């Protein structure tokens, strides 16, 4: 599988599809909708930008598969919590799409405290010929109306509008890190550091707390929840990961409050790898079920692990993302990079997993062939339709011509958020404030 | 000495990060603060072990007070040996900043996040099912210096508590840090209280 950069121009193949909408803000989340037709990004400024895939057209076969801006809206604004004297950031932490049930699209977007349900709909007709108001919208003088007419719908330029349909607020004391829609498509859960709440999509004034790990004495706090997700097929099952490197699977049929887990996944620590920063790098930054629901994947600072739901004692597979950083943990602690939260994604068939790294590198691991590849998302090294060249980091000794040494890595260029099309080999990679969309070379 | 110098440096870095996170937009992040406090505790334990090892070398005799073995310096999680040591010792005054470093491992956090005060740790272990309606343990009410439990320190006043607690402990630390004096042991003593307060502030 080789990846190629999409181009949005036939005439000038040098045009680079780097979707950096100006003013570009740091992208904080990327998510395809269930069909892959739409791609949503959230940024630090609270904006959501939705891209839509161009439809296949016989006239322009090269343009198939390219994503263009479909809708842009301000999802969250900065708020101020007067009680705590704290500013609530407008940064979008997560976006999750709802499955499409009618002509409109629905997505959930969340910042640290509030989840919102947005409806994105198209309008391509507008009514004309009102009796009581004229075309500009001004009210007509009733005395001038001499005849009645029936307003008719006239075509207009396509307009995509986003409206907030629900606002779910005031349910989280701590910062929301995840949202996940249940398979029943009626409920979803929102997760903060210590609690998980279950919501009904229709009801905004109440939510049910299903997990609460807050200790009675906060000084006894040893771990926090870092991510949570519903099972893709079973609406009663969900998992949540912790800062201590463990994953708990809960069944909502067992009890109303799921403080007691049904399964507990944890790998015993390798004593040879023990170091000062062991605990900090074992914190799980992302957890994802496979599409099949049979496996789950976790990302901690240096590795990605695939777990079998039926085996709690250790992961099925462990992949080293950037093990060369293990000896640099102290400086990564000082420059705050050790706190970076990388996400991980499955491809549609669960055969390949992908995650980001530093220097705008991202890594893919093929679970079947056990091959892995490092690719780079950067303007300088990519041209449209050029095949992405695999990169390699030189760990020690002689550095080959194309390799990059560990000390030359740019730690300010990190790829935390990536997304994989649900069925095709199209990936979206967020490199700080640029969005790259790559697709598999079509023969 | 290299180890202890490194540990001291990491402690200083951690403290400055914790302090900087207070001014961060969006407020203090619980997860980050927890990780920082874990690192601080580990660095402090490491520093103490290094100091003790050095002192043992200098004195050339075994200490009267059993101390945590050197291997435990790297341990960041609860160690059975440490817990036993703690239980068997007389509880020194946890609040006193002049507690010499030697006794510090005894009262310091040996568990994953045990408070410096043993009595509070034990009372804290009496887990009550109803977390939200739990009444505070009475000794806490009388002592204004206590970090306070969730019910006494309500969720909605984290910044005020953080200011109070950091004012008490941090000033000391910053002063000793700047002077780079040999009484760094005291700094770490108060820092042990600091790290717990940082979490309790939430």
Coordinates of C-alpha atoms in Angstrom, one line a residue:
Chain A
X1 CA 0.0 0.0 0.0
X2 CA 1.5 3.3 -0.9
X3 CA 0.1 6.6 -0.3
X4 CA -0.2 9.5 -2.6
X5 CA -1.1 13.1 -2.0
X6 CA -4.4 14.2 -3.4
X7 CA -4.4 17.0 -5.8
X8 CA -7.3 19.3 -6.4
X9 CA -6.1 20.7 -9.7
X10 CA -6.0 19.0 -13.1
X11 CA -4.2 21.8 -14.9
X12 CA -1.4 22.3 -12.5
X13 CA -0.2 19.2 -10.8
X14 CA 2.1 21.2 -8.7
X15 CA -0.8 22.6 -6.8
X16 CA -0.6 21.2 -3.4
X17 CA -3.6 20.0 -1.6
X18 CA -2.7 21.1 1.8
X19 CA -5.9 22.1 3.4
X20 CA -4.9 25.0 5.6
X21 CA -7.8 27.2 5.9
X22 CA -6.7 30.7 6.8
X23 CA -6.3 31.7 9.5
X24 CA -5.3 28.3 10.3
X25 CA -5.6 27.3 13.9
X26 CA -4.1 24.3 15.6
X27 CA -6.3 21.3 14.7
X28 CA -7.3 19.4 17.8
X29 CA -9.5 16.6 16.4
X30 CA -10.2 14.9 13.0
X31 CA -13.0 12.5 12.3
X32 CA -14.6 10.8 9.3
X33 CA -18.3 10.3 9.3
X34 CA -19.6 6.6 9.2
X35 CA -19.7 6.6 5.3
X36 CA -16.5 8.5 4.8
X37 CA -18.3 11.1 2.7
X38 CA -17.6 13.8 5.3
X39 CA -14.5 14.7 7.3
X40 CA -14.8 17.0 10.3
X41 CA -11.9 18.8 12.0
X42 CA -12.1 20.8 15.2
X43 CA -9.5 23.4 16.1
X44 CA -8.2 25.2 19.1
X45 CA -10.3 28.3 18.3
X46 CA -13.5 26.3 18.7
X47 CA -14.3 26.1 15.0
X48 CA -15.4 23.0 13.2
X49 CA -14.7 22.6 9.5
X50 CA -16.4 19.9 7.6
X51 CA -15.1 18.6 4.3
X52 CA -17.1 16.7 1.8
X53 CA -15.8 14.2 -0.7
X54 CA -16.3 15.1 -4.4
X55 CA -18.6 12.8 -6.1
X56 CA -17.3 10.6 -8.8
X57 CA -17.7 12.3 -12.2
X58 CA -17.1 10.9 -15.6
X59 CA -15.9 14.3 -16.8
X60 CA -13.2 14.7 -14.2
X61 CA -12.1 11.2 -13.1
X62 CA -9.0 12.6 -11.4
X63 CA -11.0 14.7 -9.0
X64 CA -12.7 11.8 -7.4
X65 CA -11.8 11.3 -3.8
X66 CA -10.9 14.9 -3.1
X67 CA -12.3 16.6 -0.1
X68 CA -13.5 20.2 -0.3
X69 CA -14.8 22.5 2.4
X70 CA -18.5 21.9 2.9
X71 CA -19.3 23.8 6.1
X72 CA -17.5 25.9 8.6
X73 CA -19.0 27.0 11.9
X74 CA -18.1 28.2 15.3
X75 CA -19.0 25.4 17.6
X76 CA -17.7 26.6 21.0
X77 CA -16.8 30.0 22.3
X78 CA -14.5 30.7 25.3
X79 CA -16.5 30.9 28.5
X80 CA -15.7 32.0 31.9
X81 CA -16.7 30.0 35.0
X82 CA -17.3 32.8 37.6
X83 CA -17.6 30.4 40.4
X84 CA -14.1 28.9 40.0
X85 CA -12.6 31.9 38.4
X86 CA -11.5 29.8 35.5
X87 CA -11.6 30.3 31.8
X88 CA -13.1 27.5 29.8
X89 CA -11.2 26.9 26.6
X90 CA -13.1 26.8 23.4
X91 CA -10.8 24.2 22.0
X92 CA -12.7 21.3 20.4
X93 CA -11.4 18.1 22.1
X94 CA -13.5 15.6 20.2
X95 CA -15.9 15.3 17.4
X96 CA -18.1 12.2 16.9
X97 CA -20.5 11.8 14.0
X98 CA -24.0 10.3 14.4
X99 CA -25.1 7.8 11.7
X100 CA -27.1 9.5 9.1
X101 CA -30.8 9.0 9.4
X102 CA -32.2 11.6 7.1
X103 CA -30.9 14.2 4.7
X104 CA -29.2 16.2 7.4
X105 CA -25.9 15.3 9.1
X106 CA -25.4 15.3 12.8
X107 CA -22.3 15.5 14.9
X108 CA -21.4 15.9 18.5
X109 CA -18.5 18.3 19.4
X110 CA -17.1 18.9 22.8
X111 CA -14.8 21.3 24.6
X112 CA -13.6 20.8 28.2
X113 CA -17.1 21.3 29.7
X114 CA -19.9 21.3 27.1
X115 CA -21.0 18.9 24.5
X116 CA -23.1 20.2 21.6
X117 CA -25.2 18.4 18.9
X118 CA -24.9 20.1 15.6
X119 CA -27.2 19.6 12.6
X120 CA -25.6 20.3 9.2
X121 CA -28.2 20.5 6.5
X122 CA -28.3 21.7 2.9
X123 CA -30.6 24.3 1.6
X124 CA -30.9 24.6 -2.2
X125 CA -34.4 26.0 -2.5
X126 CA -36.1 29.0 -1.0
X127 CA -39.6 30.1 -0.9
X128 CA -40.5 33.1 -3.0
X129 CA -43.7 35.1 -3.5
X130 CA -44.8 35.8 0.1
X131 CA -47.8 38.0 0.5
X132 CA -47.0 39.8 3.6
X133 CA -43.4 40.6 2.9
X134 CA -41.5 41.4 -0.2
X135 CA -38.4 39.8 -1.6
X136 CA -36.1 41.7 0.6
X137 CA -37.9 40.6 3.7
X138 CA -39.5 44.0 4.4
X139 CA -43.1 43.9 5.6
X140 CA -45.5 45.0 2.9
X141 CA -48.1 47.6 3.6
X142 CA -51.3 45.5 3.8
X143 CA -53.3 48.1 2.0
X144 CA -51.1 47.6 -1.1
X145 CA -51.9 43.9 -1.3
X146 CA -54.6 43.4 -3.9
X147 CA -54.2 39.8 -4.7
X148 CA -53.2 36.6 -3.0
X149 CA -50.5 34.3 -4.3
X150 CA -49.1 31.0 -3.2
X151 CA -45.4 31.1 -2.4
X152 CA -43.3 28.7 -4.5
X153 CA -40.0 27.1 -3.9
X154 CA -37.3 28.4 -6.2
X155 CA -33.9 26.9 -6.6
X156 CA -31.0 28.8 -5.1
X157 CA -27.3 28.4 -4.7
X158 CA -26.5 25.5 -2.3
X159 CA -26.2 26.7 1.2
X160 CA -25.0 24.5 4.0
X161 CA -26.0 25.6 7.4
X162 CA -25.1 24.3 10.8
X163 CA -27.4 24.8 13.7
X164 CA -26.9 23.7 17.3
X165 CA -29.7 21.4 18.2
X166 CA -28.8 20.4 21.7
X167 CA -26.4 21.7 24.3
X168 CA -25.3 19.3 27.0
X169 CA -23.7 21.3 29.8
X170 CA -23.0 21.5 33.5
X171 CA -22.4 17.8 33.9
X172 CA -18.6 17.7 34.3
X173 CA -16.5 19.1 37.0
X174 CA -13.3 18.0 35.3
X175 CA -12.1 18.3 31.7
X176 CA -14.0 16.2 29.1
X177 CA -11.5 14.1 27.2
X178 CA -13.8 11.8 25.2
X179 CA -17.3 11.3 23.8
X180 CA -18.6 8.1 22.3
X181 CA -22.0 7.4 20.6
X182 CA -23.7 4.1 21.6
X183 CA -24.7 1.5 19.0
X184 CA -28.3 2.2 20.0
X185 CA -27.9 5.7 18.4
X186 CA -30.0 7.1 21.2
X187 CA -27.4 7.6 23.9
X188 CA -23.8 8.7 24.1
X189 CA -21.3 9.0 26.9
X190 CA -19.0 11.9 27.9
X191 CA -15.9 11.2 29.9
X192 CA -13.8 13.5 32.1
X193 CA -10.8 12.7 34.3
X194 CA -12.9 11.0 37.0
X195 CA -16.4 10.4 35.7
X196 CA -18.3 9.0 32.8
X197 CA -21.8 10.3 32.1
X198 CA -24.5 8.8 29.9
X199 CA -26.8 11.0 28.0
X200 CA -29.8 10.6 25.9
X201 CA -29.4 12.6 22.7
X202 CA -32.8 14.1 23.2
X203 CA -32.5 15.2 26.8
X204 CA -30.1 17.9 27.8
X205 CA -31.1 18.7 31.4
X206 CA -30.0 15.4 32.9
X207 CA -27.4 12.7 32.5
X208 CA -26.6 9.5 34.3
X209 CA -23.3 9.0 36.0
X210 CA -22.1 5.5 35.1
X211 CA -18.5 5.5 36.3
X212 CA -17.1 7.5 39.2
X213 CA -13.5 6.9 40.2
X214 CA -13.2 10.0 42.4
X215 CA -11.8 8.9 45.8
X216 CA -13.4 10.2 48.9
X217 CA -10.1 11.7 49.8
X218 CA -8.5 13.4 46.8
X219 CA -5.1 12.8 48.1
X220 CA -5.6 9.2 47.5
X221 CA -6.0 9.8 43.9
X222 CA -3.7 7.6 41.9
X223 CA -5.2 7.4 38.5
X224 CA -7.5 9.2 36.2
X225 CA -9.6 8.2 33.2
X226 CA -7.9 9.2 29.9
X227 CA -10.3 7.9 27.2
X228 CA -13.5 5.9 26.9
X229 CA -15.4 4.3 24.0
X230 CA -18.6 2.3 23.4
X231 CA -18.4 -1.1 21.8
X232 CA -19.2 -0.7 18.1
X233 CA -21.8 -3.5 18.2
X234 CA -22.9 -4.0 21.7
X235 CA -24.6 -1.0 23.2
X236 CA -24.2 -2.3 26.7
X237 CA -20.4 -2.5 26.6
X238 CA -17.8 0.2 26.9
X239 CA -14.2 0.5 27.8
X240 CA -12.2 3.2 29.5
X241 CA -8.4 3.6 29.8
X242 CA -6.5 5.0 32.8
X243 CA -3.3 7.0 33.4
X244 CA -1.8 3.9 34.9
X245 CA -1.9 1.9 31.7
X246 CA -4.9 -0.2 32.4
X247 CA -8.2 -0.7 30.5
X248 CA -11.5 -1.6 32.1
X249 CA -14.4 -3.1 30.2
X250 CA -17.8 -2.5 31.7
X251 CA -21.2 -4.0 31.1
X252 CA -24.1 -1.7 31.8
X253 CA -26.4 -4.6 32.3
X254 CA -24.5 -5.6 35.4
X255 CA -25.3 -2.5 37.5
X256 CA -26.3 1.1 37.1
X257 CA -23.0 2.3 38.4
X258 CA -20.2 0.6 36.6
X259 CA -17.4 1.3 39.1
X260 CA -16.7 -2.5 39.1
X261 CA -15.4 -3.6 35.9
X262 CA -16.2 -6.8 34.0
X263 CA -12.8 -7.1 32.5
X264 CA -9.5 -5.6 33.5
X265 CA -6.7 -5.4 30.9
X266 CA -3.2 -4.7 32.2
X267 CA 0.2 -5.8 31.2
X268 CA 2.7 -6.4 34.0
X269 CA 5.5 -4.0 33.8
X270 CA 8.8 -5.3 32.3
X271 CA 11.3 -4.8 35.1
X272 CA 14.1 -4.3 32.6
X273 CA 12.4 -1.3 31.2
X274 CA 11.8 0.3 34.6
X275 CA 12.9 3.9 34.7
X276 CA 12.1 7.1 36.5
X277 CA 9.4 8.0 34.0
X278 CA 7.9 4.5 33.7
X279 CA 4.6 5.5 35.2
X280 CA 4.2 8.6 33.1
X281 CA 4.9 6.9 29.8
X282 CA 2.5 4.1 30.6
X283 CA -0.4 6.4 30.7
X284 CA -2.8 5.5 27.9
X285 CA -3.6 8.5 25.7
X286 CA -6.1 6.8 23.4
X287 CA -8.2 3.7 23.2
X288 CA -10.2 2.4 20.3
X289 CA -12.2 -0.7 19.6
X290 CA -11.6 -2.4 16.3
X291 CA -14.4 -2.2 13.8
X292 CA -15.2 -5.9 14.4
X293 CA -15.4 -5.3 18.1
X294 CA -13.1 -8.2 18.8
X295 CA -10.0 -6.2 19.6
X296 CA -9.1 -3.0 21.2
X297 CA -6.1 -0.8 20.7
X298 CA -4.3 1.5 23.2
X299 CA -1.7 4.1 22.7
X300 CA 0.8 5.1 25.3
X301 CA 3.8 7.3 24.9
X302 CA 6.1 4.9 23.2
X303 CA 3.9 2.1 22.0
X304 CA 0.7 1.0 20.4
X305 CA -0.8 -2.2 21.7
X306 CA -3.6 -4.4 20.3
X307 CA -5.5 -6.4 22.9
X308 CA -7.9 -9.3 22.4
X309 CA -11.1 -8.8 24.4
X310 CA -10.8 -12.3 25.6
X311 CA -7.4 -12.0 27.0
X312 CA -6.8 -9.6 29.9
X313 CA -3.4 -10.6 31.0
X314 CA -1.3 -9.1 28.2
X315 CA -1.7 -7.5 24.8
X316 CA -1.9 -9.5 21.7
X317 CA 0.5 -7.3 19.8
X318 CA 2.9 -4.5 20.8
X319 CA 4.3 -2.1 18.3
X320 CA 7.1 0.3 19.0
X321 CA 6.3 3.7 17.7
X322 CA 9.5 5.6 18.5
X323 CA 11.5 3.6 20.9
X324 CA 14.5 5.7 20.3
X325 CA 12.9 8.3 22.6
X326 CA 13.2 6.0 25.6
X327 CA 16.7 7.3 26.4
X328 CA 15.5 10.9 26.0
X329 CA 12.6 10.9 28.4
X330 CA 14.2 13.4 30.8
X331 CA 14.5 16.1 28.1
X332 CA 11.1 15.2 26.8
X333 CA 9.8 15.8 30.3
X334 CA 11.4 19.2 30.4
X335 CA 10.1 20.4 27.1
X336 CA 6.6 18.9 28.0
X337 CA 6.6 16.5 25.1
X338 CA 6.2 13.6 27.4
X339 CA 2.6 14.8 28.1
X340 CA 1.6 14.7 24.5
X341 CA -1.5 12.7 23.8
X342 CA -1.2 10.7 20.6
X343 CA -4.3 9.1 19.1
X344 CA -4.4 5.8 17.2
X345 CA -6.8 4.6 14.5
X346 CA -7.7 1.3 12.8
X347 CA -8.2 1.0 9.1
X348 CA -11.6 -0.3 7.8
X349 CA -10.6 -3.9 7.8
X350 CA -8.7 -3.8 11.1
X351 CA -5.6 -5.0 9.4
X352 CA -3.6 -1.8 9.7
X353 CA -3.2 0.6 12.6
X354 CA -1.8 4.1 12.4
X355 CA -0.5 6.6 14.9
X356 CA 1.5 9.8 14.9
X357 CA 4.9 10.8 16.1
X358 CA 7.2 13.8 16.0
X359 CA 8.8 15.6 13.2
X360 CA 5.5 15.3 11.4
X361 CA 6.1 11.6 11.1
X362 CA 3.3 9.1 11.3
X363 CA 3.5 5.4 11.5
X364 CA 1.5 2.5 10.1
X365 CA 1.7 -1.0 11.2
X366 CA 0.4 -3.9 9.2
X367 CA -0.9 -6.5 11.6
X368 CA -0.8 -9.3 9.1
X369 CA 2.6 -8.8 7.4
X370 CA 4.1 -7.3 10.5
X371 CA 5.6 -4.6 8.3
X372 CA 5.6 -1.0 9.4
X373 CA 6.3 2.2 7.7
X374 CA 7.1 5.8 8.7
X375 CA 5.7 8.6 6.6
X376 CA 6.0 12.3 6.8
X377 CA 3.3 15.0 6.4
X378 CA 5.1 18.1 5.3
X379 CA 4.9 20.6 2.5
X380 CA 8.5 20.5 1.6
X381 CA 8.8 16.9 1.1
X382 CA 5.5 16.2 -0.7
X383 CA 4.2 17.1 -4.1
X384 CA 0.8 16.3 -5.3
X385 CA 0.4 12.8 -6.8
X386 CA 3.9 12.0 -5.5
X387 CA 4.1 8.8 -3.7
X388 CA 5.0 9.3 -0.1
X389 CA 8.5 8.2 0.6
X390 CA 9.1 6.1 3.7
X391 CA 11.2 7.8 6.2
X392 CA 13.7 6.3 8.7
X393 CA 15.1 7.5 11.9
X394 CA 18.7 6.8 12.5
X395 CA 19.2 5.5 16.0
X396 CA 22.9 5.4 16.2
X397 CA 26.1 4.8 14.3
X398 CA 26.4 5.9 10.8
X399 CA 23.5 7.9 9.4
X400 CA 22.5 7.0 5.9
X401 CA 21.7 9.7 3.3
X402 CA 18.0 9.6 3.6
X403 CA 17.8 9.0 7.3
X404 CA 17.2 11.6 10.0
X405 CA 19.0 11.4 13.3
X406 CA 17.1 11.4 16.6
X407 CA 18.7 14.7 17.6
X408 CA 17.5 16.4 14.4
X409 CA 13.9 15.6 15.1
X410 CA 11.7 18.6 15.5
X411 CA 9.6 18.0 18.6
X412 CA 7.4 20.9 17.9
X413 CA 6.0 19.2 14.8
X414 CA 3.8 16.5 16.2
X415 CA 1.0 14.5 14.7
X416 CA -1.4 13.8 17.5
X417 CA -4.6 13.4 15.4
X418 CA -5.2 11.1 12.5
X419 CA -8.3 9.5 10.9
X420 CA -8.8 6.6 8.5
X421 CA -11.7 6.4 6.1
X422 CA -14.2 3.7 7.3
X423 CA -13.9 1.6 4.2
X424 CA -11.2 3.0 1.8
X425 CA -7.6 3.7 2.1
X426 CA -7.9 7.4 2.6
X427 CA -6.3 9.0 5.6
X428 CA -6.5 12.4 7.2
X429 CA -3.5 13.6 9.1
X430 CA -3.4 16.8 11.2
X431 CA 0.0 18.3 11.4
X432 CA -0.4 21.2 13.9
X433 CA -2.4 23.6 11.8
X434 CA -2.3 21.8 8.4
X435 CA -4.6 19.0 7.3
X436 CA -3.2 16.5 4.9
X437 CA -5.4 14.0 3.1
X438 CA -3.7 11.0 1.5
X439 CA -5.2 8.3 -0.5
X440 CA -4.0 5.0 -1.8
X441 CA -2.6 5.1 -5.3
X442 CA -5.3 4.1 -7.6
X443 CA -4.2 2.0 -10.5
Chain B
X1 CA 25.9 12.9 43.8
X2 CA 25.0 12.9 40.1
X3 CA 21.8 11.1 40.9
X4 CA 20.8 13.4 43.6
X5 CA 21.7 16.5 41.5
X6 CA 19.6 15.1 38.7
X7 CA 16.7 14.4 41.1
X8 CA 16.9 17.9 42.5
X9 CA 16.8 19.3 39.0
X10 CA 13.7 17.3 38.1
X11 CA 12.1 18.4 41.3
X12 CA 12.7 22.0 40.4
X13 CA 11.4 21.5 36.9
X14 CA 8.3 19.8 38.3
X15 CA 7.6 22.5 40.7
X16 CA 7.9 25.2 38.1
X17 CA 5.6 23.2 35.8
X18 CA 3.0 22.8 38.5
X19 CA 3.2 26.5 39.3
X20 CA 2.9 27.4 35.6
X21 CA -0.1 25.2 35.1
X22 CA -2.0 27.3 37.5
X23 CA -1.8 30.2 35.1
X24 CA -2.8 28.0 32.2
X25 CA -5.9 28.8 30.3
X26 CA -8.6 26.4 31.1
X27 CA -7.4 25.9 34.7
X28 CA -5.2 23.1 36.1
X29 CA -5.5 19.8 34.4
X30 CA -6.0 17.0 36.8
X31 CA -4.2 14.4 34.8
X32 CA -1.1 16.5 34.2
X33 CA -1.0 17.5 37.9
X34 CA -1.2 13.9 38.9
X35 CA 1.7 12.9 36.6
X36 CA 3.7 15.9 37.8
X37 CA 3.2 14.9 41.4
X38 CA 4.1 11.3 40.7
X39 CA 7.4 12.5 39.2
X40 CA 8.0 14.8 42.1
X41 CA 7.5 12.1 44.6
X42 CA 9.8 9.8 42.7
X43 CA 12.5 12.4 42.4
X44 CA 12.2 13.2 46.1
X45 CA 12.5 9.5 47.0
X46 CA 15.4 9.2 44.7
X47 CA 17.1 12.2 46.2
X48 CA 16.6 11.0 49.7
X49 CA 17.9 7.6 48.9
X50 CA 21.0 9.1 47.3
X51 CA 21.5 11.4 50.3
X52 CA 21.1 8.5 52.7
X53 CA 23.5 6.3 50.8
X54 CA 26.0 9.1 50.9
X55 CA 25.5 9.6 54.6
X56 CA 25.8 5.9 55.3
X57 CA 29.1 6.0 53.4
X58 CA 30.3 8.8 55.4
X59 CA 29.3 7.5 58.7
X60 CA 30.4 4.0 57.9
X61 CA 27.9 2.4 60.3
X62 CA 24.4 1.1 59.8
X63 CA 21.7 3.6 60.8
X64 CA 19.6 3.0 63.9
X65 CA 16.5 3.8 61.9
X66 CA 15.9 1.3 59.2
X67 CA 15.7 3.1 55.9
X68 CA 14.2 2.3 52.6
X69 CA 16.6 0.2 50.6
X70 CA 18.4 1.8 47.7
X71 CA 16.6 -0.3 45.1
X72 CA 13.4 1.3 46.2
X73 CA 14.7 4.7 45.1
X74 CA 13.4 3.9 41.6
X75 CA 10.1 2.6 42.8
X76 CA 7.3 4.9 42.1
X77 CA 4.6 2.6 43.3
X78 CA 3.8 1.0 46.6
X79 CA 6.4 -1.3 48.0
X80 CA 5.6 -3.8 50.6
X81 CA 8.8 -3.1 52.5
X82 CA 8.2 0.5 52.7
X83 CA 4.7 0.1 54.0
X84 CA 6.0 -2.2 56.8
X85 CA 8.7 0.4 57.7
X86 CA 6.1 3.1 58.0
X87 CA 3.8 1.1 60.2
X88 CA 6.6 0.2 62.6
X89 CA 7.9 3.7 63.1
X90 CA 6.7 6.4 65.4
X91 CA 4.9 9.0 63.5
X92 CA 7.0 12.2 63.4
X93 CA 5.2 15.5 63.0
X94 CA 4.4 15.6 59.3
X95 CA 3.9 19.3 59.2
X96 CA 7.2 20.3 60.7
X97 CA 9.5 21.6 58.0
X98 CA 12.5 21.0 60.2
X99 CA 12.0 17.2 60.1
X100 CA 15.4 16.0 59.2
X101 CA 15.6 14.1 55.9
X102 CA 16.5 10.8 57.6
X103 CA 13.1 10.5 59.1
X104 CA 11.4 11.7 56.0
X105 CA 11.1 8.3 54.2
X106 CA 9.2 7.1 57.2
X107 CA 6.4 9.6 56.9
X108 CA 6.6 10.2 53.3
X109 CA 4.4 8.7 50.7
X110 CA 5.2 5.1 50.3
X111 CA 2.0 4.1 48.8
X112 CA 0.8 5.3 45.5
X113 CA -0.7 8.4 46.9
X114 CA -0.8 8.1 50.6
X115 CA -0.9 11.3 52.6
X116 CA 2.0 12.2 54.7
X117 CA -0.1 12.0 57.8
X118 CA -0.5 8.4 58.8
X119 CA -3.5 8.8 60.9
X120 CA -5.3 10.4 58.1
X121 CA -4.3 7.6 55.8
X122 CA -5.8 5.1 58.1
X123 CA -9.0 7.0 58.5
X124 CA -9.1 7.5 54.8
X125 CA -9.0 3.8 54.3
X126 CA -12.4 3.4 56.0
X127 CA -14.1 3.6 52.7
X128 CA -17.6 4.8 52.7
X129 CA -19.9 3.6 50.0
X130 CA -21.7 7.0 49.5
X131 CA -18.9 9.2 48.2
X132 CA -21.0 12.3 47.6
X133 CA -22.7 12.4 51.0
X134 CA -19.7 11.4 53.1
X135 CA -19.3 13.6 56.2
X136 CA -15.8 14.8 56.8
X137 CA -13.7 13.1 59.5
X138 CA -13.8 15.3 62.6
X139 CA -10.0 15.9 63.1
X140 CA -10.0 17.7 59.8
X141 CA -12.5 20.3 60.9
X142 CA -10.3 21.5 63.7
X143 CA -7.1 21.8 61.7
X144 CA -7.2 24.5 59.2
X145 CA -3.9 23.4 57.8
X146 CA -5.4 20.1 56.6
X147 CA -5.8 19.7 52.9
X148 CA -9.4 18.8 53.3
X149 CA -11.5 16.1 51.8
X150 CA -13.7 16.4 48.9
X151 CA -16.7 17.2 51.0
X152 CA -15.0 19.8 53.0
X153 CA -13.2 21.3 50.1
X154 CA -15.9 21.7 47.5
X155 CA -15.2 21.1 43.9
X156 CA -15.9 24.7 43.0
X157 CA -13.0 26.3 44.8
X158 CA -9.8 24.7 43.5
X159 CA -7.9 27.8 42.7
X160 CA -8.3 29.2 46.1
X161 CA -7.1 26.1 47.8
X162 CA -4.2 25.8 45.4
X163 CA -3.2 29.4 46.2
X164 CA -3.3 28.7 49.9
X165 CA -1.5 25.5 49.8
X166 CA 1.2 26.6 47.4
X167 CA 1.7 29.7 49.3
X168 CA 2.6 27.7 52.4
X169 CA 4.9 25.2 50.8
X170 CA 6.1 26.8 47.7
X171 CA 7.6 29.9 49.1
X172 CA 9.9 27.8 51.1
X173 CA 10.9 25.8 48.1
X174 CA 11.6 28.7 45.9
X175 CA 13.7 30.4 48.5
X176 CA 15.8 27.3 49.2
X177 CA 16.0 26.6 45.5
X178 CA 17.4 30.0 44.7
X179 CA 19.9 30.0 47.5
X180 CA 20.9 26.6 46.4
X181 CA 21.6 25.8 50.0
X182 CA 22.3 22.5 51.6
X183 CA 19.0 22.4 53.4
X184 CA 17.4 21.0 50.2
X185 CA 16.2 18.2 52.4
X186 CA 13.8 20.6 53.9
X187 CA 12.6 21.7 50.5
X188 CA 11.8 18.1 49.7
X189 CA 10.0 17.7 52.9
X190 CA 7.6 20.5 52.2
X191 CA 7.5 19.4 48.6
X192 CA 6.0 16.1 49.7
X193 CA 3.2 18.0 51.2
X194 CA 3.0 20.2 48.2
X195 CA 2.4 17.4 45.7
X196 CA -0.5 16.0 47.7
X197 CA -2.0 19.5 48.1
X198 CA -1.8 20.0 44.4
X199 CA -4.0 17.0 43.8
X200 CA -6.2 17.8 46.8
X201 CA -6.8 21.2 45.4
X202 CA -9.1 19.8 42.8

